[in-house]
mmCIF file of C-alpha atoms in Angstrom:
data_model
loop_
_atom_site.group_PDB
_atom_site.id
_atom_site.type_symbol
_atom_site.label_atom_id
_atom_site.label_comp_id
_atom_site.label_asym_id
_atom_site.label_seq_id
_atom_site.Cartn_x
_atom_site.Cartn_y
_atom_site.Cartn_z
ATOM 1 C CA MET E 1 -60.193 35.460 35.576
ATOM 2 C CA SER E 2 -58.297 34.545 38.933
ATOM 3 C CA ILE E 3 -54.749 35.236 39.046
ATOM 4 C CA ASN E 4 -52.437 32.640 41.044
ATOM 5 C CA PRO E 5 -49.778 35.075 42.545
ATOM 6 C CA LYS E 6 -47.656 31.508 43.390
ATOM 7 C CA ARG E 7 -47.661 30.403 39.716
ATOM 8 C CA ASN E 8 -46.954 33.879 38.750
ATOM 9 C CA GLN E 9 -43.640 33.699 40.315
ATOM 10 C CA VAL E 10 -43.178 30.135 39.525
ATOM 11 C CA ASP E 11 -43.369 31.202 36.076
ATOM 12 C CA ARG E 12 -40.954 34.574 36.591
ATOM 13 C CA THR E 13 -38.354 32.734 38.637
ATOM 14 C CA ALA E 14 -38.079 29.727 35.636
ATOM 15 C CA LEU E 15 -37.937 32.604 32.763
ATOM 16 C CA SER E 16 -35.482 34.723 34.235
ATOM 17 C CA VAL E 17 -33.029 31.364 34.922
ATOM 18 C CA ALA E 18 -33.819 30.496 31.356
ATOM 19 C CA PHE E 19 -33.346 33.689 29.947
ATOM 20 C CA THR E 20 -29.864 34.267 31.711
ATOM 21 C CA VAL E 21 -28.756 30.510 31.115
ATOM 22 C CA GLY E 22 -29.681 30.880 27.496
ATOM 23 C CA LEU E 23 -27.444 33.657 26.831
ATOM 24 C CA TYR E 24 -24.638 31.943 27.752
ATOM 25 C CA GLY E 25 -25.058 30.087 25.002
ATOM 26 C CA ALA E 26 -23.429 32.833 22.649
ATOM 27 C CA ALA E 27 -20.032 32.113 24.498
ATOM 28 C CA PHE E 28 -20.518 28.446 23.073
ATOM 29 C CA GLY E 29 -21.296 29.400 19.659
ATOM 30 C CA ALA E 30 -18.068 31.540 19.427
ATOM 31 C CA ALA E 31 -16.140 28.581 21.136
ATOM 32 C CA GLY E 32 -17.208 25.896 18.662
ATOM 33 C CA VAL E 33 -16.252 28.076 15.856
ATOM 34 C CA THR E 34 -13.462 29.228 17.661
ATOM 35 C CA ALA E 35 -12.201 25.548 18.019
ATOM 36 C CA GLY E 36 -12.858 24.546 14.131
ATOM 37 C CA PHE E 37 -16.390 23.443 14.031
ATOM 38 C CA SER E 38 -18.574 24.512 11.397
ATOM 39 C CA ILE E 39 -21.640 26.751 12.742
ATOM 40 C CA LEU E 40 -23.831 23.926 11.865
ATOM 41 C CA GLN E 41 -21.559 21.101 13.746
ATOM 42 C CA THR E 42 -21.864 23.955 16.787
ATOM 43 C CA CYS E 43 -25.183 24.457 16.750
ATOM 44 C CA LEU E 44 -26.065 20.542 16.427
ATOM 45 C CA LEU E 45 -23.837 20.179 19.485
ATOM 46 C CA SER E 46 -26.729 22.555 21.503
ATOM 47 C CA ILE E 47 -29.530 20.857 19.865
ATOM 48 C CA LEU E 48 -28.552 16.998 20.504
ATOM 49 C CA LEU E 49 -26.011 17.212 23.639
ATOM 50 C CA PHE E 50 -27.395 20.263 25.321
ATOM 51 C CA SER E 51 -25.502 19.900 28.591
ATOM 52 C CA GLY E 52 -23.210 23.269 28.863
ATOM 53 C CA ALA E 53 -20.131 21.711 30.549
ATOM 54 C CA SER E 54 -20.069 18.764 28.174
ATOM 55 C CA GLN E 55 -20.127 21.077 25.047
ATOM 56 C CA PHE E 56 -17.502 22.898 26.178
ATOM 57 C CA ALA E 57 -15.500 20.106 27.105
ATOM 58 C CA VAL E 58 -15.769 18.568 23.523
ATOM 59 C CA VAL E 59 -14.785 21.648 21.509
ATOM 60 C CA GLY E 60 -11.895 22.533 23.426
ATOM 61 C CA ILE E 61 -10.889 18.886 23.803
ATOM 62 C CA MET E 62 -11.094 18.543 19.699
ATOM 63 C CA GLY E 63 -9.936 22.018 19.204
ATOM 64 C CA ALA E 64 -6.747 21.106 20.857
ATOM 65 C CA GLY E 65 -6.534 18.231 18.773
ATOM 66 C CA GLY E 66 -7.469 15.180 21.270
ATOM 67 C CA ALA E 67 -9.012 12.527 20.127
ATOM 68 C CA ALA E 68 -13.152 12.271 19.482
ATOM 69 C CA VAL E 69 -12.868 9.306 21.833
ATOM 70 C CA SER E 70 -11.418 11.650 24.784
ATOM 71 C CA ALA E 71 -13.574 14.197 24.017
ATOM 72 C CA ILE E 72 -16.649 11.713 24.312
ATOM 73 C CA ALA E 73 -15.179 10.296 27.553
ATOM 74 C CA THR E 74 -15.177 13.409 29.026
ATOM 75 C CA ALA E 75 -18.374 14.625 27.963
ATOM 76 C CA THR E 76 -19.865 11.636 29.495
ATOM 77 C CA LEU E 77 -18.513 11.863 32.977
ATOM 78 C CA LEU E 78 -19.543 15.635 33.307
ATOM 79 C CA GLY E 79 -23.058 14.803 31.762
ATOM 80 C CA PHE E 80 -23.426 12.099 34.260
ATOM 81 C CA ARG E 81 -24.977 14.096 36.903
ATOM 82 C CA ASN E 82 -28.130 14.613 34.551
ATOM 83 C CA ALA E 83 -28.550 10.977 35.000
ATOM 84 C CA LEU E 84 -28.848 11.531 39.020
ATOM 85 C CA TYR E 85 -30.906 14.548 38.383
ATOM 86 C CA GLY E 86 -33.271 12.555 36.351
ATOM 87 C CA LEU E 87 -33.593 9.578 39.160
ATOM 88 C CA GLN E 88 -34.699 12.930 41.549
ATOM 89 C CA MET E 89 -37.370 14.149 38.980
ATOM 90 C CA ALA E 90 -38.942 10.930 37.961
ATOM 91 C CA PRO E 91 -41.080 10.569 40.686
ATOM 92 C CA ILE E 92 -42.368 14.528 40.292
ATOM 93 C CA LEU E 93 -43.182 14.196 36.747
ATOM 94 C CA LYS E 94 -44.073 10.700 36.176
ATOM 95 C CA VAL E 95 -43.527 10.582 32.199
ATOM 96 C CA LYS E 96 -43.386 7.671 30.070
ATOM 97 C CA GLY E 97 -42.891 7.225 26.570
ATOM 98 C CA LEU E 98 -42.047 9.783 24.253
ATOM 99 C CA LYS E 99 -42.709 12.540 26.810
ATOM 100 C CA ARG E 100 -40.178 10.457 28.905
ATOM 101 C CA ILE E 101 -37.602 10.768 26.329
ATOM 102 C CA LEU E 102 -38.626 14.880 25.823
ATOM 103 C CA ALA E 103 -38.358 15.453 29.667
ATOM 104 C CA ALA E 104 -34.603 13.687 29.682
ATOM 105 C CA GLN E 105 -33.263 16.088 27.524
ATOM 106 C CA ILE E 106 -34.114 19.160 29.236
ATOM 107 C CA THR E 107 -33.194 17.518 32.519
ATOM 108 C CA ILE E 108 -30.288 20.067 33.568
ATOM 109 C CA ASP E 109 -28.974 21.820 36.394
ATOM 110 C CA GLU E 110 -31.282 24.752 36.062
ATOM 111 C CA SER E 111 -34.530 22.612 35.292
ATOM 112 C CA THR E 112 -34.024 20.800 38.401
ATOM 113 C CA ALA E 113 -32.741 23.886 40.752
ATOM 114 C CA VAL E 114 -36.145 25.607 39.652
ATOM 115 C CA ALA E 115 -37.993 22.370 40.306
ATOM 116 C CA THR E 116 -36.790 21.436 43.548
ATOM 117 C CA LEU E 117 -37.152 24.873 44.851
ATOM 118 C CA GLN E 118 -41.081 24.881 44.366
ATOM 119 C CA GLU E 119 -43.509 23.384 47.595
ATOM 120 C CA ASN E 120 -45.634 20.969 45.793
ATOM 121 C CA ASP E 121 -45.593 18.437 42.608
ATOM 122 C CA ALA E 122 -47.673 20.859 40.476
ATOM 123 C CA ASP E 123 -45.510 23.814 40.837
ATOM 124 C CA ARG E 124 -42.212 21.519 40.434
ATOM 125 C CA ARG E 125 -43.274 20.246 37.090
ATOM 126 C CA ARG E 126 -44.514 23.613 36.058
ATOM 127 C CA GLY E 127 -41.233 25.010 36.978
ATOM 128 C CA PHE E 128 -39.167 22.144 35.617
ATOM 129 C CA TYR E 129 -40.816 22.361 32.016
ATOM 130 C CA ILE E 130 -40.908 26.250 31.984
ATOM 131 C CA THR E 131 -37.304 26.175 33.016
ATOM 132 C CA GLY E 132 -35.770 23.606 30.697
ATOM 133 C CA ILE E 133 -37.654 24.328 27.728
ATOM 134 C CA GLY E 134 -37.127 28.239 27.969
ATOM 135 C CA VAL E 135 -33.433 27.378 28.452
ATOM 136 C CA TYR E 136 -33.369 24.853 25.570
ATOM 137 C CA ILE E 137 -34.906 27.506 23.137
ATOM 138 C CA PHE E 138 -32.654 30.340 24.252
ATOM 139 C CA TRP E 139 -29.411 28.778 24.603
ATOM 140 C CA ASN E 140 -29.841 27.002 20.710
ATOM 141 C CA LEU E 141 -31.125 30.834 19.664
ATOM 142 C CA PHE E 142 -27.758 32.112 21.280
ATOM 143 C CA THR E 143 -25.465 29.651 19.969
ATOM 144 C CA PHE E 144 -26.243 30.154 16.608
ATOM 145 C CA LEU E 145 -25.994 33.861 16.921
ATOM 146 C CA GLY E 146 -22.954 33.465 18.958
ATOM 147 C CA ALA E 147 -21.183 31.021 16.340
ATOM 148 C CA LEU E 148 -22.514 33.416 13.071
ATOM 149 C CA GLY E 149 -20.823 36.424 14.530
ATOM 150 C CA ALA E 150 -17.409 34.459 15.273
ATOM 151 C CA SER E 151 -17.368 33.067 11.809
ATOM 152 C CA ALA E 152 -17.846 36.700 10.357
ATOM 153 C CA ILE E 153 -14.992 38.327 12.088
ATOM 154 C CA GLY E 154 -12.589 36.125 10.474
ATOM 155 C CA ASP E 155 -9.431 34.740 12.531
ATOM 156 C CA PRO E 156 -10.772 34.409 16.322
ATOM 157 C CA SER E 157 -7.121 34.636 17.756
ATOM 158 C CA VAL E 158 -6.931 38.238 16.781
ATOM 159 C CA TRP E 159 -9.732 39.319 18.795
ATOM 160 C CA GLY E 160 -8.844 36.819 22.001
ATOM 161 C CA LEU E 161 -11.547 34.100 21.282
ATOM 162 C CA ASP E 162 -8.981 31.649 21.234
ATOM 163 C CA ALA E 163 -9.534 31.635 25.106
ATOM 164 C CA ALA E 164 -13.334 31.522 24.912
ATOM 165 C CA VAL E 165 -13.453 27.423 25.487
ATOM 166 C CA PRO E 166 -11.219 27.840 28.874
ATOM 167 C CA ALA E 167 -13.019 30.983 30.151
ATOM 168 C CA ALA E 168 -16.320 29.751 29.512
ATOM 169 C CA PHE E 169 -15.654 26.700 31.255
ATOM 170 C CA CYS E 170 -14.226 28.160 34.366
ATOM 171 C CA GLY E 171 -17.441 30.108 33.930
ATOM 172 C CA LEU E 172 -19.513 27.317 34.319
ATOM 173 C CA ILE E 173 -17.436 25.756 37.153
ATOM 174 C CA TRP E 174 -17.021 28.886 39.265
ATOM 175 C CA PRO E 175 -20.592 29.022 40.562
ATOM 176 C CA ARG E 176 -20.306 25.341 41.736
ATOM 177 C CA LEU E 177 -17.635 25.972 44.450
ATOM 178 C CA LYS E 178 -19.388 26.167 47.358
ATOM 179 C CA ASN E 179 -17.265 25.329 50.339
ATOM 180 C CA LYS E 180 -13.582 24.825 51.221
ATOM 181 C CA THR E 181 -13.831 21.023 50.007
ATOM 182 C CA HIS E 182 -14.968 22.232 46.151
ATOM 183 C CA PHE E 183 -11.854 24.908 46.077
ATOM 184 C CA VAL E 184 -9.161 22.254 47.263
ATOM 185 C CA VAL E 185 -10.484 19.588 44.740
ATOM 186 C CA SER E 186 -10.550 22.409 42.107
ATOM 187 C CA ALA E 187 -7.300 23.239 42.794
ATOM 188 C CA VAL E 188 -5.698 19.694 42.961
ATOM 189 C CA ALA E 189 -7.444 19.393 39.726
ATOM 190 C CA ILE E 190 -5.968 22.282 38.147
ATOM 191 C CA ALA E 191 -2.517 21.447 39.444
ATOM 192 C CA TRP E 192 -3.138 18.063 38.409
ATOM 193 C CA ALA E 193 -4.437 19.023 34.790
ATOM 194 C CA LEU E 194 -1.506 21.291 33.979
ATOM 195 C CA LEU E 195 0.961 18.888 35.591
ATOM 196 C CA LEU E 196 -0.088 16.045 32.573
ATOM 197 C CA THR E 197 -0.813 18.631 29.779
ATOM 198 C CA PRO E 198 1.967 18.650 28.382
ATOM 199 C CA ILE E 199 2.881 14.761 28.329
ATOM 200 C CA THR E 200 -0.677 13.155 27.470
ATOM 201 C CA PRO E 201 -2.924 13.666 24.369
ATOM 202 C CA ALA E 202 -5.299 16.188 24.758
ATOM 203 C CA GLY E 203 -8.310 15.388 26.718
ATOM 204 C CA ILE E 204 -6.732 12.595 29.356
ATOM 205 C CA PRO E 205 -5.850 15.435 31.928
ATOM 206 C CA ILE E 206 -9.199 16.024 32.311
ATOM 207 C CA ILE E 207 -10.547 12.887 32.142
ATOM 208 C CA THR E 208 -7.840 11.410 35.103
ATOM 209 C CA THR E 209 -9.283 14.339 37.440
ATOM 210 C CA VAL E 210 -12.177 12.363 37.992
ATOM 211 C CA LEU E 211 -10.384 9.981 39.969
ATOM 212 C CA LEU E 212 -9.358 13.106 42.322
ATOM 213 C CA ALA E 213 -13.015 13.838 42.964
ATOM 214 C CA VAL E 214 -13.531 9.747 43.384
ATOM 215 C CA ILE E 215 -10.763 10.185 46.149
ATOM 216 C CA PHE E 216 -11.905 13.102 47.966
ATOM 217 C CA GLY E 217 -15.457 11.488 47.899
ATOM 218 C CA LEU E 218 -14.416 8.266 49.489
ATOM 219 C CA LYS E 219 -12.458 10.230 52.166
ATOM 220 C CA LYS E 220 -15.405 12.427 53.186
#
């Protein structure tokens, strides 16, 4: 039986990314329970929403007393990039019907990134599916373990888990800051959000920071 070194490399890359990202699901599991969600509700967010930044936004806003509308709006805005990934991957995957729905569920940062690193469409599809399915499995597994662990330790504030949502959210955003402009936009957004936090309902400061991104984008 012949071994394809290139295909093995794709598999190794996809699985390493899937496991590493999946481990972070434990932080979300703990954050969900800390914010007042049940283990079942926390796990369902990972199963159905499956978008790290959006999930942290939901539990963060609702855990702070914000309205569900604010949480949904923020999660939708943060998840919009996945729709753009879908446009990029559609010509490569060429799926229809139920397969298209399944592919859409695993169209995330990591699956798209691994796919676009490959040199041909066959390897791109392989990298996409292995990464996407792998992240989905590991993320949901560790979400459950994180939620279970947080639920078992009692009052989360005693252990400092009340800081889990902002810390984890910052952990997701930090690797995406690639240049000076990104850092400037982030700094201004943080200052703006802090300014609005005492005078507006939970969720509104995050939503309004999107306007800053639009303004900076138009000026480029």
